[in-house]
Amino acid sequence: MAVLSLPQPYDFALSTERFRAFGPDLANLWSDGILHRVLDGREVRIAAAPGGVDVDPLDDVTRPQVERLLGLPFDLDAFRAFAAGDDVLAPLEGRLRGFRPPLVPDPWEALVTSITAQQVSLFSAFAIRNRLIERFGVRHEDAYAFPTRERLRDATEAEIVAVGFSRRKAEYVVGLARSDLDLDELAGLPDEEVAERITAVRGLGAWTADWFLARHLGRPHAWPAGDLGVRKAVERYLGQVDVREAGDRFEPFQNLAVHYLLVGLRVP
DNA sequence: TACCAGGTAAAAA
DNA sequence: TTTTTACATGGT
């Protein structure tokens, strides 16, 4: 057990709210203040600590992955300064001080998770995703490793339907697993090319590409304007405006802004 | 019971 | 080309 320092202020409980808000998340398991997450084949336990988080085990392999999981790539200092001059963000940033959006560590997991959340409520999506994780993932001590691309490439569509996917979504998952999309190349491409590659795959549309840019790659300008939750949050905080154009107001912090808007709706 | 929920592709018009 | 429809589950 060792302390991983993080830029302050940092609110660990608030930043991990997403892992509890829609029921348990078997791949990012919260238990008594401890976040359990399998990284690179080992279960890592993360808890709040002064100046950062306690991480066990903390070594040269887990350190960068935990940093990424906890959203270290986001420039929160610059965002805080920007938010102070914005009528909408200033009160939100004050109320949610120390919130740093987590990132999905793995591109495959990010895309499959998005497929589970297409069209249905997040409560429903989490329930279905958990059953997929139990059925095809690997349990460590507490948390599960998310099902790998290789495992789902060999799964049948009927097996995936059995955990609650629609037949169509089961086709999407197996088709993506068997596609020639190189997930490791995406991080080196500009936003537009990432979106083009993703939307070229059946079952992955603009919404999925936007959230991949936002929650896996942490791209500053990502702004999922088509998302229903984003539309609700924009209406709540900005009124009846064009959602896509509303993102310009937060340039160059669209990604952090959309996370603050969404969490602002969920956390009183 | 019926309806909606952080979409997408394919059919129909 | 634009509009409509099917999809499956969980919460209310």
XYZ file of C-alpha atoms (C1' of nucleotides) in Angstrom:
293
model
C 0.000 0.000 0.000
C 1.352 3.374 -1.000
C 0.042 6.861 -1.612
C -0.322 8.015 -5.182
C -0.253 11.804 -5.196
C -2.881 13.589 -7.265
C -3.315 17.282 -8.031
C -5.428 18.861 -5.301
C -8.228 19.400 -4.676
C -9.343 15.857 -5.442
C -12.571 14.286 -4.163
C -12.234 10.514 -4.584
C -15.782 9.630 -3.495
C -17.354 12.218 -5.800
C -15.111 11.291 -8.723
C -16.096 7.622 -8.481
C -19.837 8.345 -8.168
C -20.426 6.925 -11.607
C -19.383 3.456 -10.414
C -22.285 3.434 -7.937
C -24.965 5.716 -9.363
C -26.684 3.063 -11.470
C -26.165 0.047 -9.272
C -22.931 -1.888 -8.722
C -20.285 -2.070 -11.436
C -18.548 -5.441 -11.295
C -15.528 -4.170 -13.255
C -15.157 -1.035 -11.090
C -16.376 -2.411 -7.828
C -17.034 -0.061 -4.931
C -17.027 -1.607 -1.483
C -16.789 0.311 1.797
C -14.862 3.237 0.356
C -12.510 1.046 -1.675
C -12.530 0.872 -5.477
C -11.557 -2.571 -6.781
C -10.370 -2.702 -10.384
C -8.442 -5.325 -12.381
C -5.567 -3.710 -14.278
C -3.182 -5.731 -16.389
C -4.283 -8.993 -14.804
C -4.066 -7.890 -11.181
C -6.739 -6.567 -8.873
C -5.853 -3.130 -7.550
C -7.491 -1.522 -4.518
C -7.815 2.241 -4.414
C -9.000 4.358 -1.488
C -9.058 8.008 -0.496
C -5.929 9.358 1.185
C -4.597 12.810 2.071
C -3.042 14.347 -1.046
C -4.206 11.581 -3.351
C -5.227 7.937 -3.053
C -3.916 4.799 -1.405
C -3.125 2.198 -4.068
C -2.381 -1.488 -3.493
C -0.348 -2.708 -5.229
C 1.404 0.427 -6.487
C 4.310 -0.180 -8.869
C 5.600 0.922 -12.263
C 2.846 -1.048 -14.010
C -0.160 -0.041 -11.942
C 0.812 3.590 -11.370
C 0.187 4.881 -14.918
C -2.964 2.797 -15.257
C -4.445 4.033 -11.988
C -3.567 7.589 -12.981
C -5.428 7.111 -16.229
C -8.386 5.410 -14.512
C -8.673 8.406 -12.186
C -8.599 10.899 -15.052
C -5.161 12.415 -14.484
C -4.861 13.491 -18.166
C -7.552 16.130 -17.585
C -6.166 19.615 -16.914
C -8.408 20.358 -13.974
C -6.441 23.416 -12.821
C -6.992 25.159 -16.136
C -10.632 24.096 -16.154
C -11.188 25.528 -12.679
C -9.781 28.874 -13.791
C -11.968 28.794 -16.898
C -15.066 27.811 -14.940
C -14.623 30.747 -12.570
C -15.446 33.085 -15.449
C -18.510 31.198 -16.674
C -21.938 31.845 -15.170
C -23.038 28.235 -15.531
C -19.828 26.426 -14.621
C -18.773 28.606 -11.700
C -21.462 27.415 -9.262
C -21.189 23.820 -10.561
C -17.436 23.754 -10.149
C -17.776 25.172 -6.659
C -20.364 22.619 -5.659
C -18.438 19.709 -7.228
C -14.963 20.900 -6.229
C -12.433 18.118 -6.696
C -14.467 16.099 -9.177
C -12.134 14.548 -11.770
C -13.906 12.312 -14.322
C -12.571 8.750 -14.461
C -11.450 7.337 -17.810
C -12.272 3.870 -19.144
C -8.831 2.221 -19.188
C -9.435 -0.087 -22.140
C -10.765 0.789 -25.623
C -12.535 -2.543 -26.099
C -14.312 -2.172 -22.781
C -15.300 1.397 -23.678
C -16.952 0.341 -26.937
C -18.761 -2.720 -25.579
C -19.985 -0.707 -22.611
C -21.381 1.883 -25.004
C -23.234 -0.801 -26.943
C -24.892 -1.949 -23.722
C -26.031 1.620 -23.043
C -27.473 2.342 -26.473
C -31.156 3.249 -26.259
C -31.865 1.753 -22.817
C -31.685 3.377 -19.387
C -28.344 3.301 -17.592
C -29.886 1.183 -14.837
C -30.827 -1.376 -17.426
C -27.464 -1.041 -19.176
C -25.518 -1.645 -15.967
C -27.581 -4.724 -15.121
C -27.032 -6.237 -18.551
C -23.346 -5.306 -18.581
C -22.846 -6.926 -15.171
C -24.325 -10.179 -16.444
C -22.014 -10.040 -19.468
C -19.064 -9.508 -17.110
C -20.085 -12.414 -14.863
C -20.634 -14.723 -17.812
C -17.548 -13.911 -19.914
C -15.175 -12.062 -17.577
C -12.728 -13.418 -15.018
C -13.235 -12.828 -11.342
C -10.197 -11.937 -9.256
C -10.568 -11.348 -5.513
C -13.544 -9.025 -5.698
C -13.686 -7.238 -9.042
C -13.984 -8.898 -12.422
C -11.689 -8.369 -15.374
C -13.898 -7.111 -18.204
C -14.497 -9.780 -20.899
C -11.728 -9.637 -23.480
C -12.127 -9.152 -27.197
C -10.757 -12.649 -27.758
C -13.282 -14.207 -25.395
C -16.230 -12.486 -27.071
C -14.893 -13.201 -30.541
C -15.406 -16.869 -29.704
C -18.810 -16.388 -28.078
C -22.020 -17.152 -29.926
C -24.686 -14.529 -30.395
C -27.111 -16.780 -28.538
C -24.848 -16.793 -25.479
C -24.776 -12.993 -25.477
C -28.540 -12.764 -25.966
C -28.849 -15.006 -22.907
C -27.431 -12.255 -20.653
C -29.980 -9.715 -21.895
C -28.632 -8.237 -25.116
C -30.988 -7.781 -28.035
C -30.161 -10.015 -30.986
C -29.040 -6.908 -32.846
C -26.661 -5.813 -30.087
C -25.244 -9.326 -29.805
C -24.427 -9.091 -33.515
C -22.742 -5.746 -32.895
C -20.501 -7.119 -30.132
C -19.408 -10.252 -31.953
C -19.027 -8.307 -35.204
C -16.837 -5.712 -33.487
C -14.723 -8.423 -31.859
C -14.168 -10.062 -35.246
C -13.681 -6.805 -37.164
C -10.289 -5.549 -38.306
C -10.577 -2.363 -36.240
C -7.196 -1.810 -34.565
C -8.129 -0.408 -31.167
C -4.567 0.476 -30.202
C -4.109 2.735 -33.209
C -6.972 5.017 -32.281
C -5.153 6.860 -29.500
C -2.683 8.225 -32.056
C -5.307 9.704 -34.367
C -7.073 13.077 -34.333
C -10.672 13.208 -33.097
C -12.251 13.175 -36.557
C -10.298 10.123 -37.738
C -11.085 8.244 -34.538
C -14.775 8.928 -35.152
C -14.516 7.824 -38.784
C -12.894 4.516 -37.873
C -15.378 3.795 -35.117
C -18.505 4.658 -37.097
C -17.303 2.487 -39.990
C -18.116 -0.526 -37.787
C -21.692 -1.794 -37.753
C -23.396 -0.918 -34.483
C -21.099 1.980 -33.611
C -22.541 5.407 -34.444
C -21.696 9.021 -33.731
C -22.899 8.776 -30.127
C -20.595 5.836 -29.404
C -17.675 7.629 -31.072
C -18.302 10.781 -29.022
C -18.272 8.922 -25.714
C -15.162 6.980 -26.765
C -13.369 10.288 -27.364
C -14.692 11.642 -24.074
C -14.402 8.718 -21.656
C -11.605 6.583 -23.089
C -9.302 9.015 -24.855
C -10.143 11.998 -22.630
C -10.069 14.365 -25.606
C -10.695 17.916 -24.370
C -13.170 18.884 -27.107
C -15.394 15.789 -26.956
C -19.023 16.898 -26.629
C -21.644 14.127 -27.084
C -24.399 16.472 -28.219
C -26.659 13.629 -29.310
C -26.730 12.050 -25.862
C -30.086 12.174 -24.116
C -28.554 12.845 -20.705
C -26.447 15.661 -22.137
C -29.558 17.158 -23.725
C -31.358 17.085 -20.393
C -28.388 18.609 -18.576
C -27.935 21.359 -21.166
C -31.624 22.225 -20.978
C -31.447 22.335 -17.181
C -28.406 24.606 -17.019
C -28.566 26.567 -20.286
C -32.244 26.502 -21.216
C -33.686 25.841 -24.663
C -30.607 26.155 -26.857
C -29.042 24.195 -29.699
C -27.087 21.511 -27.835
C -24.283 21.189 -30.369
C -23.707 24.942 -30.528
C -23.874 25.134 -26.738
C -20.598 23.220 -26.606
C -18.777 26.196 -28.148
C -19.362 28.111 -24.941
C -17.065 25.687 -23.113
C -14.247 25.637 -25.660
C -11.619 24.239 -25.035
C -13.076 22.330 -22.086
C -16.134 20.680 -23.616
C -15.299 17.260 -22.169
C -14.835 18.421 -18.573
C -17.827 20.734 -18.910
C -20.147 17.933 -20.041
C -19.030 15.777 -17.117
C -19.695 18.577 -14.633
C -23.126 19.192 -16.171
C -24.074 15.518 -15.957
C -22.796 14.975 -12.429
C -24.397 18.266 -11.428
C -27.758 16.791 -12.326
C -27.157 13.576 -10.362
C -25.461 14.944 -7.243
C -27.568 17.420 -5.219
C -50.247 -1.752 -17.869
C -47.906 1.254 -20.450
C -44.214 4.120 -21.193
C -39.599 5.797 -21.263
C -34.640 5.300 -21.106
C -27.177 8.483 -22.131
C -28.912 4.605 -30.280
C -28.472 2.225 -34.509
C -29.409 0.098 -38.826
C -32.588 -1.125 -42.044
C -37.135 -0.741 -44.067
C -40.559 2.220 -45.870
C -42.182 6.362 -47.778
C -33.475 11.571 -49.600
C -36.038 11.669 -45.325
C -39.001 9.316 -42.014
C -40.432 5.320 -39.472
C -39.740 1.052 -37.165
C -37.705 -2.938 -34.438
C -35.093 -3.910 -30.791
C -35.106 -6.112 -25.160
C -34.501 -4.857 -20.268
C -35.316 -2.233 -15.848
C -37.675 1.347 -13.305
C -41.851 3.871 -12.419
